[in-house]
Coordinates of N, CA, C and O in Angstrom, one line a residue:
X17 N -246.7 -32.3 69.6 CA -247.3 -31.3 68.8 C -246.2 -30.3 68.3 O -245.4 -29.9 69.1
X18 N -246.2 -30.0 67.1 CA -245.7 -29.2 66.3 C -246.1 -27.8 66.0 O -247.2 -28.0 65.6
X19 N -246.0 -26.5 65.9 CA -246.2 -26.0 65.7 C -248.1 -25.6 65.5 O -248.7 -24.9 64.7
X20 N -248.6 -26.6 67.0 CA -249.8 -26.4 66.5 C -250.3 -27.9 65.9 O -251.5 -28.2 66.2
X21 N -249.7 -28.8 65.2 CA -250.1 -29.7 64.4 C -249.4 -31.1 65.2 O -248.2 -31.5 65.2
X22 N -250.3 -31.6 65.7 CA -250.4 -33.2 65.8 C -249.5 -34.3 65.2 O -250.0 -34.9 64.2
X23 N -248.3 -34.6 65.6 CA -247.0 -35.6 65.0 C -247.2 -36.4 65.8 O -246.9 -36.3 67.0
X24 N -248.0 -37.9 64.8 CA -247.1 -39.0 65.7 C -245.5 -39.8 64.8 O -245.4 -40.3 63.7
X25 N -244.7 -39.5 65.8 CA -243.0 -39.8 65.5 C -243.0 -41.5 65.1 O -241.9 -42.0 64.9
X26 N -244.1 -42.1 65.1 CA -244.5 -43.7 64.7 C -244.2 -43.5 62.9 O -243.3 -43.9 62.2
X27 N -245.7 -42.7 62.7 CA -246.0 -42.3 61.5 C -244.7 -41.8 60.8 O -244.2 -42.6 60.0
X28 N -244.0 -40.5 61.0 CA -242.6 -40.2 60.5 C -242.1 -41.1 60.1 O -242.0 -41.2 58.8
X29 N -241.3 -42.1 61.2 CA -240.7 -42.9 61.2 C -240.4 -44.1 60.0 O -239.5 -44.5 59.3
X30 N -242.0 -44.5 60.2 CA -242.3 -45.4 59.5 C -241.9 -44.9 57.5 O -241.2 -45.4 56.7
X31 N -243.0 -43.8 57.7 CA -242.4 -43.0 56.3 C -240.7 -42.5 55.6 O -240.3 -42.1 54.5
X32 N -240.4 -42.8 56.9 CA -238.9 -42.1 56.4 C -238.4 -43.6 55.6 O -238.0 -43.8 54.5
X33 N -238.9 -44.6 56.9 CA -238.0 -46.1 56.3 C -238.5 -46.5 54.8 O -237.8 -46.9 53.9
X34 N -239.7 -46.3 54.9 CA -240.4 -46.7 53.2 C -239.4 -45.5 52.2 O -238.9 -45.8 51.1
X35 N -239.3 -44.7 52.6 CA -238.6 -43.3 51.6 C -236.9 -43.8 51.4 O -236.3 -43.4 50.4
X36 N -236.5 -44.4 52.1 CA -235.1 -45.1 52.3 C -235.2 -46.3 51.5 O -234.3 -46.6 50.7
X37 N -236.6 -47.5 51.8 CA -236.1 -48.5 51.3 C -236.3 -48.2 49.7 O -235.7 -48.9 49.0
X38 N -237.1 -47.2 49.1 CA -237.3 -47.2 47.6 C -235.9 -46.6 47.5 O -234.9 -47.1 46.9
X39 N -235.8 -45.4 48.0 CA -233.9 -44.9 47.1 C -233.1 -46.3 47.4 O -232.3 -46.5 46.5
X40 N -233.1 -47.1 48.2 CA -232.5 -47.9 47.9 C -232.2 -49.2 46.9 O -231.2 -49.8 46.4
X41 N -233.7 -49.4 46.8 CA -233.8 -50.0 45.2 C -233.5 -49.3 44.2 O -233.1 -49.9 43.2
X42 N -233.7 -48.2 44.3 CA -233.7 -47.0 42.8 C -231.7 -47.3 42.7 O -231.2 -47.4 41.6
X43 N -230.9 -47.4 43.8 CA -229.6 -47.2 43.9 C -228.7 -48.6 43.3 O -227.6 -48.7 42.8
X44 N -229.8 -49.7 43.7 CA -229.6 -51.3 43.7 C -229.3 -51.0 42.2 O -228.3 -51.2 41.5
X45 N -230.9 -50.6 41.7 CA -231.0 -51.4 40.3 C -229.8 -50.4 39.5 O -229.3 -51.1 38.6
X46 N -229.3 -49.3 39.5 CA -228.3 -48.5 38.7 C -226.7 -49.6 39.0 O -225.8 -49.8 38.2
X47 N -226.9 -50.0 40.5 CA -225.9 -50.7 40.3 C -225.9 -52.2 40.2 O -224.9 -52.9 40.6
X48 N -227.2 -52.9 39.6 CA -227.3 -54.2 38.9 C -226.8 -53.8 36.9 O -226.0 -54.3 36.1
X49 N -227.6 -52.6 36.9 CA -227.2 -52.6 35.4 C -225.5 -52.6 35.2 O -225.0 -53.2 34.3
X50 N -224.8 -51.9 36.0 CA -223.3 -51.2 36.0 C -223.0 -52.9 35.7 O -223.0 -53.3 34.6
X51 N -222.8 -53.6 36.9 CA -222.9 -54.9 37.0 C -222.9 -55.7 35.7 O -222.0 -56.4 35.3
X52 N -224.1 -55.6 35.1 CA -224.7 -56.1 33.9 C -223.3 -55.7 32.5 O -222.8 -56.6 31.9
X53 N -223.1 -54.3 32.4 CA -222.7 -53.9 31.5 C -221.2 -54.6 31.7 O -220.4 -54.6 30.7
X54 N -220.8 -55.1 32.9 CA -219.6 -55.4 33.3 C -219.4 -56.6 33.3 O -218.3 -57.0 33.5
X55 N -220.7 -57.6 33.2 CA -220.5 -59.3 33.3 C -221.2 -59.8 32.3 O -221.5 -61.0 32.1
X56 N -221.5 -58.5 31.6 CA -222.9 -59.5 30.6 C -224.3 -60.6 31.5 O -225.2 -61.3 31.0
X57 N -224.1 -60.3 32.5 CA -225.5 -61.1 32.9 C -225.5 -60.4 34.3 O -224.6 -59.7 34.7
X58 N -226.8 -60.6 35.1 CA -226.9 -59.5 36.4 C -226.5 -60.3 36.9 O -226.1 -61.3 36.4
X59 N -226.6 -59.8 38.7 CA -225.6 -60.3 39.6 C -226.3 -62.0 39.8 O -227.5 -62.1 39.5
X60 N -225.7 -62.8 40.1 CA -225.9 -64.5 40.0 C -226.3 -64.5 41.7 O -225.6 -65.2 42.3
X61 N -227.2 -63.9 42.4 CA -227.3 -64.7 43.4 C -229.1 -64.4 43.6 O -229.7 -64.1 42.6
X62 N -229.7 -64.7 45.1 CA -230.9 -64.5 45.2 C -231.0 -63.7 47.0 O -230.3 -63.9 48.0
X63 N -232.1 -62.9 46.7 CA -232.1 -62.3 48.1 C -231.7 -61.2 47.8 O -231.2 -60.9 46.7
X64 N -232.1 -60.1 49.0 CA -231.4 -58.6 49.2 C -230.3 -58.9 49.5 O -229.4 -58.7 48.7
X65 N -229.9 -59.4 50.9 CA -228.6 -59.4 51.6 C -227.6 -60.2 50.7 O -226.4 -59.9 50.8
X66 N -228.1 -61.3 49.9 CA -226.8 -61.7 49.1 C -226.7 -61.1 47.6 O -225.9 -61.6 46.8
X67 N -227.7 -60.0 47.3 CA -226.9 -58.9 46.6 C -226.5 -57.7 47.2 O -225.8 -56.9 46.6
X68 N -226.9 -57.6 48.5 CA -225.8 -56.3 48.7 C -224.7 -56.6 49.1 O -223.7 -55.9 48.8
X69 N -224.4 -57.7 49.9 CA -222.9 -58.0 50.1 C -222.1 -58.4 48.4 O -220.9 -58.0 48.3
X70 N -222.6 -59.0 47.5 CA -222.0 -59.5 46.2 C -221.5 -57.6 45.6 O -220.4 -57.2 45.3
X71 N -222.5 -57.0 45.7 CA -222.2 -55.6 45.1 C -221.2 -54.5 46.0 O -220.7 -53.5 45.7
X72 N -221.3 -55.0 46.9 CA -220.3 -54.1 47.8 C -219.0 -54.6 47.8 O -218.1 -53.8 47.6
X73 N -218.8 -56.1 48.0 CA -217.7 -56.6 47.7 C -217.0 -56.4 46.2 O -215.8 -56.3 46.0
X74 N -218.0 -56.3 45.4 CA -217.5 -55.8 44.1 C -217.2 -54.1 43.9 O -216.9 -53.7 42.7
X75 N -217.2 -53.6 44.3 CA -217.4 -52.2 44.7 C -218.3 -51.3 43.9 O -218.1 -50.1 43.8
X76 N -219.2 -51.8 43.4 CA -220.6 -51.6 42.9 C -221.5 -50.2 43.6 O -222.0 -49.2 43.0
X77 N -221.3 -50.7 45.0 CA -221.7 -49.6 46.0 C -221.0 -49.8 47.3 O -220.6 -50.9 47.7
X78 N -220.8 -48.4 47.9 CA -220.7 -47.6 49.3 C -221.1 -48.2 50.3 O -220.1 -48.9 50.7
X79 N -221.7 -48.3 50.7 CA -222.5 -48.9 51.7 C -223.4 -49.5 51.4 O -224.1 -49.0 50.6
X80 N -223.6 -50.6 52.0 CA -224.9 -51.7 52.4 C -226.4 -51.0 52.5 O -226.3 -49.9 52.9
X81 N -227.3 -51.4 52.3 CA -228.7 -50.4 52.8 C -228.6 -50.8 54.6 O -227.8 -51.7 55.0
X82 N -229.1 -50.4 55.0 CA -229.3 -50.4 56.6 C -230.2 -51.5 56.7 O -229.9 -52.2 57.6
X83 N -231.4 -52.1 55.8 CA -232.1 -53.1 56.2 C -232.6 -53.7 54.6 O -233.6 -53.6 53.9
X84 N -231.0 -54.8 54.2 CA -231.3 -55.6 53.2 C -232.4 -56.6 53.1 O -232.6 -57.4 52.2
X85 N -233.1 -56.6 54.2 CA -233.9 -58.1 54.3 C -235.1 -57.6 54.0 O -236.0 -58.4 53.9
X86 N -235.5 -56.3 53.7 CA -236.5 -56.1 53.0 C -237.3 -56.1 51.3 O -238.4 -56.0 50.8
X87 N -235.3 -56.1 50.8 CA -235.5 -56.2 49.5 C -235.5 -57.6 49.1 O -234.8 -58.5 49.6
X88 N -236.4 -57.6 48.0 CA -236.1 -59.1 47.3 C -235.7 -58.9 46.1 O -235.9 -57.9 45.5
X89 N -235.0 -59.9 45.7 CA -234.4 -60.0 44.2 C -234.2 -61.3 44.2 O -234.1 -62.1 45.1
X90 N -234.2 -61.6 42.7 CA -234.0 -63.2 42.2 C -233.8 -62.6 40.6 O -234.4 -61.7 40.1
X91 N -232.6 -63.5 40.0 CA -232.3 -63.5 38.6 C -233.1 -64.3 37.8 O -233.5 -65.4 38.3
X92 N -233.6 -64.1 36.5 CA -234.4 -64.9 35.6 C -233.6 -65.4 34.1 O -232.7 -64.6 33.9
X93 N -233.7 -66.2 33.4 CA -233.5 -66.6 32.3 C -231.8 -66.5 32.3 O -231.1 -65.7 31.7
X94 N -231.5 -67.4 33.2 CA -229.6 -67.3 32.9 C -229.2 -66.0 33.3 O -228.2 -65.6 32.8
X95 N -229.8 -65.3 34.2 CA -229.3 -64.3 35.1 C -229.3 -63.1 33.7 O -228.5 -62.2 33.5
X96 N -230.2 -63.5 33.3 CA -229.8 -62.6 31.8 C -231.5 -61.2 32.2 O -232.0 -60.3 31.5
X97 N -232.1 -61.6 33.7 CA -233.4 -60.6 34.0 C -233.1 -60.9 34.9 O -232.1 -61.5 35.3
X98 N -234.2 -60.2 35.6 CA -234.3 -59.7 37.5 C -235.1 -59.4 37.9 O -235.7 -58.5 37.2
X99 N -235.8 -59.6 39.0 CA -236.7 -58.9 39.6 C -236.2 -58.5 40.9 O -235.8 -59.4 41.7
X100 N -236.2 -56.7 41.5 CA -235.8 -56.1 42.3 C -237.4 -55.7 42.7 O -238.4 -55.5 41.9
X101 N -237.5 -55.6 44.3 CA -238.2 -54.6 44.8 C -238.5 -54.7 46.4 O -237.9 -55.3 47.3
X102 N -239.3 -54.2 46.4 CA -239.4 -54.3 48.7 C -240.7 -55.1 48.8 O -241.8 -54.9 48.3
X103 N -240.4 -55.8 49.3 CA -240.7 -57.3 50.0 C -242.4 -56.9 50.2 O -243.3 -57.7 50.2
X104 N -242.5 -55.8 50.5 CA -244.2 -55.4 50.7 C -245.0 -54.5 49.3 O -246.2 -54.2 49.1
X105 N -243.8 -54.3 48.7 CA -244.1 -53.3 47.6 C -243.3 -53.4 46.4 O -242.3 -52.6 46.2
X106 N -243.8 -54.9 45.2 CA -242.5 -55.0 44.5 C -242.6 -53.9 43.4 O -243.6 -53.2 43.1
X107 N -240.9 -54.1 42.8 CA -241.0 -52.9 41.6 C -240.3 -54.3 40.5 O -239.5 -55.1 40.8
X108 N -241.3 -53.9 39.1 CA -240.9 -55.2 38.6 C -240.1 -54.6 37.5 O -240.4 -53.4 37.3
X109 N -239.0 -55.1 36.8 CA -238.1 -54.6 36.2 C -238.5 -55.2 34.7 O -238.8 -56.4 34.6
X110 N -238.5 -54.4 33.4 CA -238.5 -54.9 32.1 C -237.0 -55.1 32.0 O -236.0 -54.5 32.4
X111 N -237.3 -56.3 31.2 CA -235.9 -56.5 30.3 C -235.3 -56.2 29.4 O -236.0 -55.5 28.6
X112 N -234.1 -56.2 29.0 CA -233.7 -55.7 28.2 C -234.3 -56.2 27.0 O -234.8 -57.3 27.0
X113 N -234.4 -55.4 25.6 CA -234.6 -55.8 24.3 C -233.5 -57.1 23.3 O -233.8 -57.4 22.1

């Protein structure tokens, strides 16, 4: 109990990880486009974990997310589209024009 108010530290918890895995996609896809603007086509692989190792190794991003296996991604039409999002909650990406 909090200040009076009933906290279960499950609930928190849980909420924090969902609040992490979206900034983490929001952070992915800024650095799929960087990527994009830099190879002409998004990153060539499939999976979270084999885009966050492909983008870190490229130095794309900082750090790894703490739990890539919840993101999915897969390249579409010659890696020229994408679909990024969390494995329980996708976020679907328009293409470019």
């Amino acid at each position: 109990m909090v200040n009076g108010v009933s906290v279960k530290s499950d609930d928190l918890i849980a909420s924090a990880k969902v609040a992490a895995n979206q900034m983490n996609v929001h952070q992915l896809d800024n650095a799929i486009e960087l990527y994009y603007s830099d190879h002409d086509e998004y990153p060539p692989v499939n999976g979270g974990e084999a885009l966050a190792n492909l983008l870190l190794e490229e130095n794309y991003i900082r750090n790894k997310p703490l739990d890539p296996s919840v993101l999915k991604y897969e390249t579409r039409s010659n890696n020229q589209d994408y679909f990024l999002g969390l494995i329980e909650e996708p976020i679907k990406h328009t293409p470019r024009p």
